[in-house]
Amino acid sequence: MSSSSLPTTAPPTVFRRRRADLASSLSRPLVILAGQPRARKYATNTHPFRAASSYLYFGGPRIEGGAIVIEPGSDGNNGCALVRSVMGFDDIVWIGCAPSDEQLSSASGLDQLISPDEVDVRLRGREAAYVGPPCPPTLSWAHGLGLQPANQDEILAIINLRLIQDEHEMVAMRRAAKIGMDAQLSAVASIRAGRTEADVAGAYLSVLTAHQCDVSFNPIITVHGEVLHCDGYPGTLGADNLVVFDAGVEEPGGYASDMTRTYPVAGSFTTIQRQLYDTVLRSQCAAVDACVPGKRFRDIHDLSARVICEGLVEAELLRGDPAELAGRGAHTLFYPHGLGHLIGLDVHDMEDFGDLAGYAPGRTRRTEFGSKFLRLDRDLEPGMTVTIEPGVYIAPAIWRNEDLLAPFADSINRGAIDALVRGEFGGIRIEDSVHIRAGDAGPENLTAELPKEADAVADLIRKA
Ligand SMILES: [Mn+2]
């Protein structure tokens, strides 16, 4: 705790500008809470503290129970304050000294540091709102103030700022992507028949820890890729398995990465594995290329579905016209999720605001199986970062659901699919995170250095 400056992801002037931008749309004070560490099992045994993303975005330094107060019309410094508790002697003995006021001010660009009691004096009797961490708001002091939860206009004002990432944020995003790629490349050396998912996960996590990084979500490293959010690492790698490796990093400033590759344990694909792998890759590349300003994300999702259907027809798992099959949703039997999501300070960025961030005003989710899992339907704008992650899976649960299959009875090659179910095909997913750029530059692929051509991923395993 002796360092002279706190880690930040932007200079104080940038944090001031973000706060001033938000303040210009406020009509009452807004308190942006950092939150508290969450208990594992009891209050003094906690998960590592991670401040809420909006608090970090507006320049909050990493202090438990901290908050930023923003008054309407503030210039981002005057009329704003950082709330911090003063630690008692016993706390210092157990957890060390808190950062000094000087450190807090120079990291956040906030001259005014106040205690929770002073917030009380300032806001008592006034109408004010708060934005809190998504989990139970254990806001001891803020609760007592009778603050209202932020309304939709206030939340949208935050979303509209966070949607467009500046160059400072992109430095952090690239850092998270780079460490994620390095960690995955290091961990694939453990992919070998007879070894376990846990071996691979352990190799991955050790690289993150060495970089003082955390995971941005529980890494998915599994031979059961068809279970989309597979939990834990119970499996042993079989020679004919595909390993779905979907993992990301949270760098020390809080920014996330997210990337997926699929590896053949044997170091080579079977014919059908290769055919479907190339289908997913074609779909993924087409979708990445379509990430240009003005494009509606749902249309790119639909494009990815059409390319998947072309491949499924070529592989003789589906029969019919690919565009018509995709229009009827036949792909959802193999590709039952959305193309991607926003990514930033959260891996599903701002999902704590429900669909307010992912769905443009007036747009709502489709309701059909598969399509309803699309997390993003906005027109892309320069500065947004999204993931592109189509997949093909053979999920036994889907192929047992006769109600779901009935409308497609004439279009599915049941014999060929059942053979894949019996062979425990698993799944294939390929994911990159891409940053939308203005003009004709095309998107910046933050995870482009992680090989994804079929021969290249097979080589990684063979040469490990
Ligand atoms: Mn993702």
Coordinates of C-alpha atoms and ligand atoms in Angstrom, one line a residue:
M1 CA 0.0 0.0 0.0
S2 CA 3.0 2.3 -0.3
S3 CA 2.7 3.1 -4.0
S4 CA 2.3 6.8 -4.9
S5 CA -0.4 6.5 -7.5
L6 CA -3.5 4.3 -7.9
P7 CA -4.1 2.3 -11.1
T8 CA -6.5 4.0 -13.4
T9 CA -7.6 3.6 -17.0
A10 CA -7.8 7.3 -18.0
P11 CA -6.3 10.6 -17.0
P12 CA -8.4 12.7 -14.5
T13 CA -9.3 15.2 -17.2
V14 CA -11.1 12.4 -19.1
F15 CA -13.0 11.3 -16.0
R16 CA -14.0 14.9 -15.4
R17 CA -15.3 15.2 -18.9
R18 CA -17.4 11.9 -18.5
R19 CA -18.9 13.3 -15.3
A20 CA -19.6 16.6 -16.9
D21 CA -21.3 14.9 -19.8
L22 CA -23.5 12.9 -17.5
A23 CA -24.2 16.0 -15.3
S24 CA -25.5 17.9 -18.3
S25 CA -28.4 15.5 -18.6
L26 CA -29.3 15.2 -14.9
S27 CA -32.1 17.0 -13.2
R28 CA -31.3 15.7 -9.7
P29 CA -28.1 14.6 -7.9
L30 CA -27.0 11.1 -8.8
V31 CA -24.9 8.9 -6.5
I32 CA -22.9 6.2 -8.2
L33 CA -22.0 3.5 -5.8
A34 CA -18.9 1.3 -5.9
G35 CA -20.5 -1.4 -3.7
Q36 CA -19.1 -3.7 -1.1
P37 CA -17.2 -7.0 -1.4
R38 CA -19.7 -9.9 -1.6
A39 CA -19.7 -12.5 1.1
R40 CA -18.7 -16.1 0.2
K41 CA -20.4 -17.6 3.2
Y42 CA -20.2 -15.1 6.0
A43 CA -19.5 -11.4 6.2
T44 CA -15.8 -11.5 6.9
N45 CA -15.0 -14.1 4.2
T46 CA -15.5 -12.2 1.0
H47 CA -14.9 -12.5 -2.7
P48 CA -12.2 -10.1 -3.9
F49 CA -13.6 -6.6 -4.1
R50 CA -14.6 -5.4 -7.6
A51 CA -16.1 -1.9 -7.8
A52 CA -19.2 -1.5 -9.9
S53 CA -18.5 -0.8 -13.5
S54 CA -20.3 2.6 -13.8
Y55 CA -18.5 3.8 -10.7
L56 CA -15.2 2.8 -12.4
Y57 CA -16.2 4.5 -15.7
F58 CA -16.8 7.8 -14.0
G59 CA -13.4 7.7 -12.3
G60 CA -14.0 6.0 -9.0
P61 CA -10.9 4.6 -7.4
R62 CA -11.0 1.1 -6.0
I63 CA -12.3 1.7 -2.5
E64 CA -14.9 -0.5 -0.7
G65 CA -18.2 1.4 -0.1
G66 CA -17.0 4.4 -2.2
A67 CA -19.3 6.5 -4.3
I68 CA -19.3 9.5 -6.6
V69 CA -21.9 12.2 -6.2
I70 CA -22.7 14.1 -9.3
E71 CA -24.8 17.3 -9.1
P72 CA -26.8 18.4 -12.2
G73 CA -24.8 20.8 -14.3
S74 CA -21.5 20.0 -12.7
D75 CA -18.3 20.5 -14.6
G76 CA -17.1 17.1 -13.5
N77 CA -15.2 18.4 -10.5
N78 CA -17.0 21.3 -9.0
G79 CA -20.4 19.9 -7.9
C80 CA -19.0 16.4 -7.7
A81 CA -17.5 14.6 -4.8
L82 CA -15.9 11.3 -4.0
V83 CA -17.4 9.6 -0.9
R84 CA -15.0 7.5 1.2
S85 CA -15.1 6.2 4.7
V86 CA -12.3 6.9 7.0
M87 CA -10.8 3.6 8.3
G88 CA -10.5 2.9 12.0
F89 CA -7.4 1.5 13.6
D90 CA -8.6 -2.1 13.8
D91 CA -9.4 -2.0 10.0
I92 CA -5.9 -0.8 9.3
V93 CA -4.4 -3.6 11.4
W94 CA -6.4 -6.2 9.4
I95 CA -6.5 -4.9 5.9
G96 CA -3.8 -2.2 5.7
C97 CA -4.0 1.5 5.1
A98 CA -6.5 3.0 2.7
P99 CA -5.1 5.2 -0.1
S100 CA -4.4 8.7 1.0
D101 CA -6.7 11.6 0.1
E102 CA -4.0 12.9 -2.2
Q103 CA -3.9 9.6 -4.1
L104 CA -7.7 9.4 -4.4
S105 CA -7.9 13.0 -5.7
S106 CA -5.2 12.6 -8.3
A107 CA -6.5 9.3 -9.6
S108 CA -10.1 10.5 -9.9
G109 CA -9.7 14.1 -10.7
L110 CA -12.1 14.9 -7.8
D111 CA -11.0 17.7 -5.4
Q112 CA -13.8 17.2 -3.0
L113 CA -13.6 14.1 -0.8
I114 CA -16.4 13.6 1.7
S115 CA -17.6 11.1 4.3
P116 CA -20.9 9.3 4.2
D117 CA -22.1 11.6 7.0
E118 CA -21.4 14.6 4.8
V119 CA -23.4 13.1 1.9
D120 CA -26.2 12.8 4.4
V121 CA -25.9 16.5 5.2
R122 CA -25.7 17.4 1.5
L123 CA -28.6 15.3 0.2
R124 CA -31.0 14.9 3.2
G125 CA -34.4 16.2 2.3
R126 CA -33.5 16.6 -1.4
E127 CA -34.6 14.4 -4.2
A128 CA -31.7 12.3 -5.3
A129 CA -31.0 9.0 -7.0
Y130 CA -28.5 6.2 -7.0
V131 CA -27.0 3.7 -9.4
G132 CA -25.8 0.6 -7.5
P133 CA -24.1 -2.6 -8.2
P134 CA -26.4 -5.3 -9.6
C135 CA -26.2 -7.6 -6.6
P136 CA -28.1 -6.9 -3.4
P137 CA -27.3 -3.3 -2.6
T138 CA -25.6 -3.6 0.7
L139 CA -25.3 0.2 0.8
S140 CA -25.3 0.7 4.5
W141 CA -25.0 4.4 4.4
A142 CA -26.7 5.1 1.1
H143 CA -29.8 3.1 2.2
G144 CA -30.3 5.5 5.1
L145 CA -30.5 8.5 2.8
G146 CA -33.7 7.3 1.2
L147 CA -32.3 7.7 -2.3
Q148 CA -34.5 6.6 -5.3
P149 CA -33.2 4.1 -7.7
A150 CA -32.0 5.8 -10.9
N151 CA -34.9 6.2 -13.4
Q152 CA -34.7 5.2 -17.1
D153 CA -33.5 8.5 -18.4
E154 CA -30.6 8.6 -15.9
I155 CA -29.7 5.0 -16.8
L156 CA -29.9 5.8 -20.5
A157 CA -27.6 8.8 -20.0
I158 CA -25.0 6.4 -18.5
I159 CA -25.5 3.8 -21.2
N160 CA -25.1 6.3 -24.0
L161 CA -21.7 7.3 -22.7
R162 CA -20.5 3.8 -21.9
L163 CA -21.6 2.5 -25.3
I164 CA -19.0 4.5 -27.1
Q165 CA -15.5 3.6 -26.0
D166 CA -12.7 6.1 -26.2
E167 CA -9.0 5.5 -26.9
H168 CA -8.2 5.1 -23.1
E169 CA -10.7 2.4 -22.8
M170 CA -9.4 0.7 -25.9
V171 CA -5.9 0.5 -24.4
A172 CA -7.4 -1.4 -21.5
M173 CA -9.5 -3.6 -23.8
R174 CA -6.5 -4.5 -25.9
R175 CA -4.6 -5.3 -22.8
A176 CA -7.4 -7.7 -21.6
A177 CA -7.5 -9.2 -25.1
K178 CA -3.8 -9.8 -25.2
I179 CA -3.5 -11.5 -21.9
G180 CA -6.5 -13.6 -22.7
M181 CA -4.9 -14.7 -26.0
D182 CA -1.6 -15.4 -24.3
A183 CA -3.3 -17.4 -21.5
Q184 CA -5.3 -19.5 -24.0
L185 CA -2.3 -20.2 -26.2
S186 CA -0.4 -21.3 -23.1
A187 CA -3.3 -23.5 -21.9
V188 CA -3.8 -25.3 -25.2
A189 CA -0.5 -27.1 -24.6
S190 CA -2.4 -29.1 -22.0
I191 CA -5.0 -30.3 -24.5
R192 CA -4.1 -34.0 -25.0
A193 CA -6.1 -37.2 -24.9
G194 CA -6.3 -38.5 -21.3
R195 CA -5.8 -35.2 -19.7
T196 CA -8.6 -33.3 -18.1
E197 CA -10.6 -30.1 -18.6
A198 CA -9.3 -29.1 -15.2
D199 CA -5.7 -29.4 -16.3
V200 CA -6.4 -26.9 -19.1
A201 CA -8.3 -24.6 -16.8
G202 CA -5.5 -24.6 -14.3
A203 CA -3.0 -23.7 -17.0
Y204 CA -5.2 -20.9 -18.2
L205 CA -5.8 -19.4 -14.7
S206 CA -2.2 -19.5 -13.7
V207 CA -1.4 -17.0 -16.5
L208 CA -4.1 -14.7 -15.4
T209 CA -2.9 -14.7 -11.8
A210 CA 0.6 -14.0 -12.9
H211 CA -0.6 -10.9 -14.7
Q212 CA -2.7 -9.8 -11.7
C213 CA -5.8 -10.3 -13.7
D214 CA -9.1 -12.0 -12.9
V215 CA -11.5 -13.9 -15.2
S216 CA -14.2 -11.8 -16.8
F217 CA -16.6 -14.8 -16.3
N218 CA -16.1 -18.5 -15.4
P219 CA -14.0 -19.9 -18.2
I220 CA -15.8 -22.5 -20.3
I221 CA -13.4 -25.3 -21.2
T222 CA -15.3 -28.4 -22.0
V223 CA -15.8 -31.4 -24.3
H224 CA -19.6 -30.7 -23.9
G225 CA -19.7 -27.5 -25.8
E226 CA -23.4 -28.2 -26.5
V227 CA -24.0 -27.1 -22.9
L228 CA -23.7 -23.5 -23.6
H229 CA -22.7 -22.3 -20.1
C230 CA -21.1 -25.5 -18.9
D231 CA -20.1 -25.3 -15.2
G232 CA -16.9 -26.8 -13.7
Y233 CA -14.3 -29.0 -15.3
P234 CA -15.3 -32.6 -14.6
G235 CA -14.4 -34.0 -18.0
T236 CA -11.5 -36.1 -19.4
L237 CA -10.4 -35.3 -22.9
G238 CA -11.1 -38.1 -25.4
A239 CA -9.1 -38.4 -28.6
D240 CA -12.2 -37.8 -30.8
N241 CA -13.5 -34.8 -28.7
L242 CA -13.7 -31.2 -29.6
V243 CA -12.8 -28.8 -26.8
V244 CA -14.8 -25.5 -26.7
F245 CA -12.5 -22.9 -24.9
D246 CA -14.5 -19.8 -24.2
A247 CA -12.7 -17.5 -21.7
G248 CA -11.8 -13.9 -21.0
V249 CA -9.8 -11.7 -18.8
E250 CA -10.6 -8.8 -16.6
E251 CA -7.5 -6.5 -16.5
P252 CA -6.7 -4.6 -13.3
G253 CA -8.7 -1.5 -14.5
G254 CA -11.8 -3.6 -14.9
Y255 CA -12.1 -4.0 -18.6
A256 CA -13.0 -7.4 -20.1
S257 CA -12.1 -9.6 -22.9
D258 CA -14.0 -12.6 -24.3
M259 CA -12.8 -15.1 -26.9
T260 CA -13.6 -18.6 -28.0
R261 CA -11.8 -21.2 -30.0
T262 CA -12.6 -24.9 -30.6
Y263 CA -9.8 -27.5 -30.6
P264 CA -9.7 -31.1 -31.8
V265 CA -8.0 -33.1 -29.0
A266 CA -6.5 -35.4 -31.6
G267 CA -4.7 -32.5 -33.4
S268 CA -6.9 -33.2 -36.5
F269 CA -10.6 -33.0 -37.3
T270 CA -12.8 -35.8 -38.6
T271 CA -14.5 -35.1 -41.9
I272 CA -17.8 -33.9 -40.3
Q273 CA -16.0 -32.0 -37.6
R274 CA -14.0 -30.2 -40.2
Q275 CA -17.0 -29.5 -42.4
L276 CA -19.0 -28.0 -39.5
Y277 CA -15.9 -26.2 -38.2
D278 CA -15.4 -24.5 -41.6
T279 CA -19.1 -23.6 -41.6
V280 CA -18.9 -21.8 -38.2
L281 CA -15.7 -20.1 -39.4
R282 CA -17.3 -18.9 -42.6
S283 CA -20.3 -17.6 -40.6
Q284 CA -18.1 -15.9 -38.1
C285 CA -15.9 -14.2 -40.6
A286 CA -18.9 -13.0 -42.6
A287 CA -20.3 -11.5 -39.4
V288 CA -17.0 -9.8 -38.4
D289 CA -16.7 -8.2 -41.8
A290 CA -20.3 -6.9 -41.5
C291 CA -19.5 -5.0 -38.3
V292 CA -19.5 -1.5 -39.8
P293 CA -21.3 1.7 -38.7
G294 CA -25.0 1.8 -39.4
K295 CA -25.4 -1.9 -39.7
R296 CA -28.2 -3.4 -37.5
F297 CA -26.7 -6.1 -35.2
R298 CA -29.8 -8.3 -35.6
D299 CA -29.3 -8.3 -39.3
I300 CA -25.7 -9.5 -38.8
H301 CA -27.1 -12.2 -36.6
D302 CA -29.5 -13.3 -39.3
L303 CA -26.6 -13.3 -41.8
S304 CA -24.6 -15.6 -39.6
A305 CA -27.6 -17.9 -39.3
R306 CA -28.0 -18.0 -43.1
V307 CA -24.3 -19.0 -43.6
I308 CA -24.7 -21.7 -40.9
C309 CA -27.7 -23.1 -42.8
E310 CA -25.7 -23.2 -46.0
G311 CA -23.1 -25.3 -44.3
L312 CA -25.7 -27.5 -42.7
V313 CA -27.3 -28.2 -46.1
E314 CA -23.9 -28.9 -47.6
A315 CA -23.2 -31.3 -44.7
E316 CA -26.6 -32.9 -45.5
L317 CA -27.9 -32.4 -41.9
L318 CA -30.6 -30.0 -43.3
R319 CA -32.5 -30.2 -46.6
G320 CA -33.8 -27.2 -48.4
D321 CA -33.0 -23.6 -49.4
P322 CA -30.6 -22.2 -46.8
A323 CA -32.1 -18.7 -46.7
E324 CA -35.6 -20.1 -46.3
L325 CA -34.4 -22.5 -43.6
A326 CA -32.8 -19.7 -41.7
G327 CA -36.0 -17.6 -42.1
R328 CA -37.9 -20.4 -40.5
G329 CA -35.4 -20.7 -37.7
A330 CA -34.1 -24.1 -38.6
H331 CA -30.6 -23.1 -37.6
T332 CA -31.7 -22.7 -33.9
L333 CA -31.7 -26.5 -33.6
F334 CA -27.9 -26.3 -34.1
Y335 CA -27.2 -22.6 -33.2
P336 CA -29.5 -21.9 -30.3
H337 CA -28.0 -18.6 -29.1
G338 CA -27.4 -15.1 -30.3
L339 CA -24.5 -13.8 -32.4
G340 CA -22.9 -11.7 -29.6
H341 CA -23.1 -9.0 -27.1
L342 CA -21.6 -5.7 -26.0
I343 CA -18.3 -5.9 -24.2
G344 CA -16.6 -3.3 -22.1
L345 CA -16.2 -3.0 -18.3
D346 CA -18.6 -6.0 -18.1
V347 CA -18.2 -9.0 -20.4
H348 CA -21.9 -8.6 -21.2
D349 CA -21.6 -4.9 -21.0
M350 CA -24.3 -3.1 -19.0
E351 CA -26.4 -6.2 -18.8
D352 CA -27.2 -5.2 -15.2
F353 CA -29.5 -2.6 -16.9
G354 CA -31.5 -5.5 -18.5
D355 CA -32.0 -4.9 -22.2
L356 CA -31.8 -1.1 -22.0
A357 CA -28.2 -1.2 -23.2
G358 CA -28.4 -4.1 -25.6
Y359 CA -31.6 -3.2 -27.3
A360 CA -32.1 0.2 -28.9
P361 CA -35.2 2.1 -27.7
G362 CA -38.3 0.6 -29.3
R363 CA -36.7 -2.7 -30.0
T364 CA -37.5 -5.9 -28.1
R365 CA -36.4 -9.4 -28.1
R366 CA -37.8 -12.0 -30.5
T367 CA -39.8 -14.7 -28.6
E368 CA -38.9 -17.9 -30.5
F369 CA -36.5 -20.5 -29.1
G370 CA -32.9 -19.6 -30.0
S371 CA -33.6 -16.1 -31.4
K372 CA -34.8 -14.9 -28.0
F373 CA -31.3 -15.3 -26.6
L374 CA -29.9 -12.5 -28.8
R375 CA -28.5 -10.0 -26.4
L376 CA -27.9 -7.1 -28.8
D377 CA -30.0 -5.3 -31.3
R378 CA -28.6 -1.9 -32.0
D379 CA -27.4 -0.1 -35.1
L380 CA -23.6 -0.3 -34.8
E381 CA -21.8 3.0 -34.2
P382 CA -18.1 3.8 -34.2
G383 CA -16.7 3.2 -30.7
M384 CA -18.9 0.2 -29.8
T385 CA -17.2 -3.1 -29.1
V386 CA -19.2 -6.3 -29.6
T387 CA -18.5 -10.0 -29.7
I388 CA -19.1 -12.2 -32.7
E389 CA -19.6 -15.8 -31.7
P390 CA -21.7 -18.1 -33.8
G391 CA -21.6 -21.9 -33.2
V392 CA -22.9 -25.3 -34.2
Y393 CA -23.8 -27.8 -31.6
I394 CA -25.4 -31.2 -31.4
A395 CA -27.3 -30.9 -28.2
P396 CA -29.1 -34.2 -27.2
A397 CA -31.7 -32.2 -25.3
I398 CA -32.8 -30.4 -28.5
W399 CA -32.9 -33.7 -30.5
R400 CA -35.2 -35.2 -27.8
N401 CA -37.6 -32.3 -27.9
E402 CA -40.1 -33.5 -30.5
D403 CA -42.3 -30.4 -30.1
L404 CA -39.4 -28.2 -31.1
L405 CA -38.5 -30.5 -34.0
A406 CA -42.0 -31.1 -35.4
P407 CA -42.1 -27.9 -37.7
F408 CA -38.8 -29.0 -39.3
A409 CA -39.6 -32.7 -39.7
D410 CA -39.3 -32.4 -43.5
S411 CA -36.0 -30.5 -43.4
I412 CA -33.9 -32.5 -41.0
N413 CA -31.8 -35.5 -41.8
R414 CA -32.6 -37.4 -38.6
G415 CA -30.4 -40.4 -39.3
A416 CA -27.2 -38.4 -39.7
I417 CA -28.0 -36.2 -36.7
D418 CA -28.8 -39.1 -34.5
A419 CA -25.4 -40.6 -35.3
L420 CA -23.8 -37.4 -34.2
V421 CA -25.8 -37.4 -31.0
R422 CA -24.7 -40.9 -30.3
G423 CA -21.1 -39.9 -31.0
E424 CA -21.3 -37.1 -28.5
F425 CA -20.3 -34.5 -31.1
G426 CA -20.4 -31.7 -28.6
G427 CA -20.1 -28.3 -30.2
I428 CA -18.1 -25.7 -32.1
R429 CA -18.0 -22.0 -31.3
I430 CA -15.6 -19.3 -32.6
E431 CA -15.6 -15.9 -31.0
D432 CA -13.7 -12.6 -31.5
S433 CA -14.3 -9.2 -29.9
V434 CA -14.5 -6.4 -32.5
H435 CA -14.4 -2.7 -32.2
I436 CA -16.4 -0.7 -34.6
R437 CA -14.4 2.0 -36.5
A438 CA -15.6 5.0 -38.5
G439 CA -15.4 5.2 -42.2
D440 CA -14.1 2.4 -44.4
A441 CA -11.5 1.1 -42.0
G442 CA -13.6 -2.0 -41.1
P443 CA -13.7 -3.3 -37.5
E444 CA -10.6 -3.7 -35.3
N445 CA -10.5 -7.4 -34.3
L446 CA -9.1 -7.3 -30.7
T447 CA -8.5 -11.1 -30.7
A448 CA -7.2 -11.5 -34.2
E449 CA -3.9 -13.0 -33.0
L450 CA -5.5 -16.1 -31.7
P451 CA -5.5 -18.5 -34.7
K452 CA -8.9 -19.7 -35.9
E453 CA -8.4 -21.4 -39.3
A454 CA -9.0 -25.1 -39.0
D455 CA -5.5 -26.1 -39.9
A456 CA -4.0 -23.5 -37.5
V457 CA -6.0 -24.6 -34.4
A458 CA -5.2 -28.2 -35.2
D459 CA -1.5 -27.3 -35.5
L460 CA -1.6 -25.6 -32.1
I461 CA -2.6 -29.0 -30.6
R462 CA -0.3 -31.2 -32.7
K463 CA 2.8 -29.0 -32.0
A464 CA 2.1 -28.5 -28.3
Ligands
MN1 MN -19.1 -13.9 -25.4

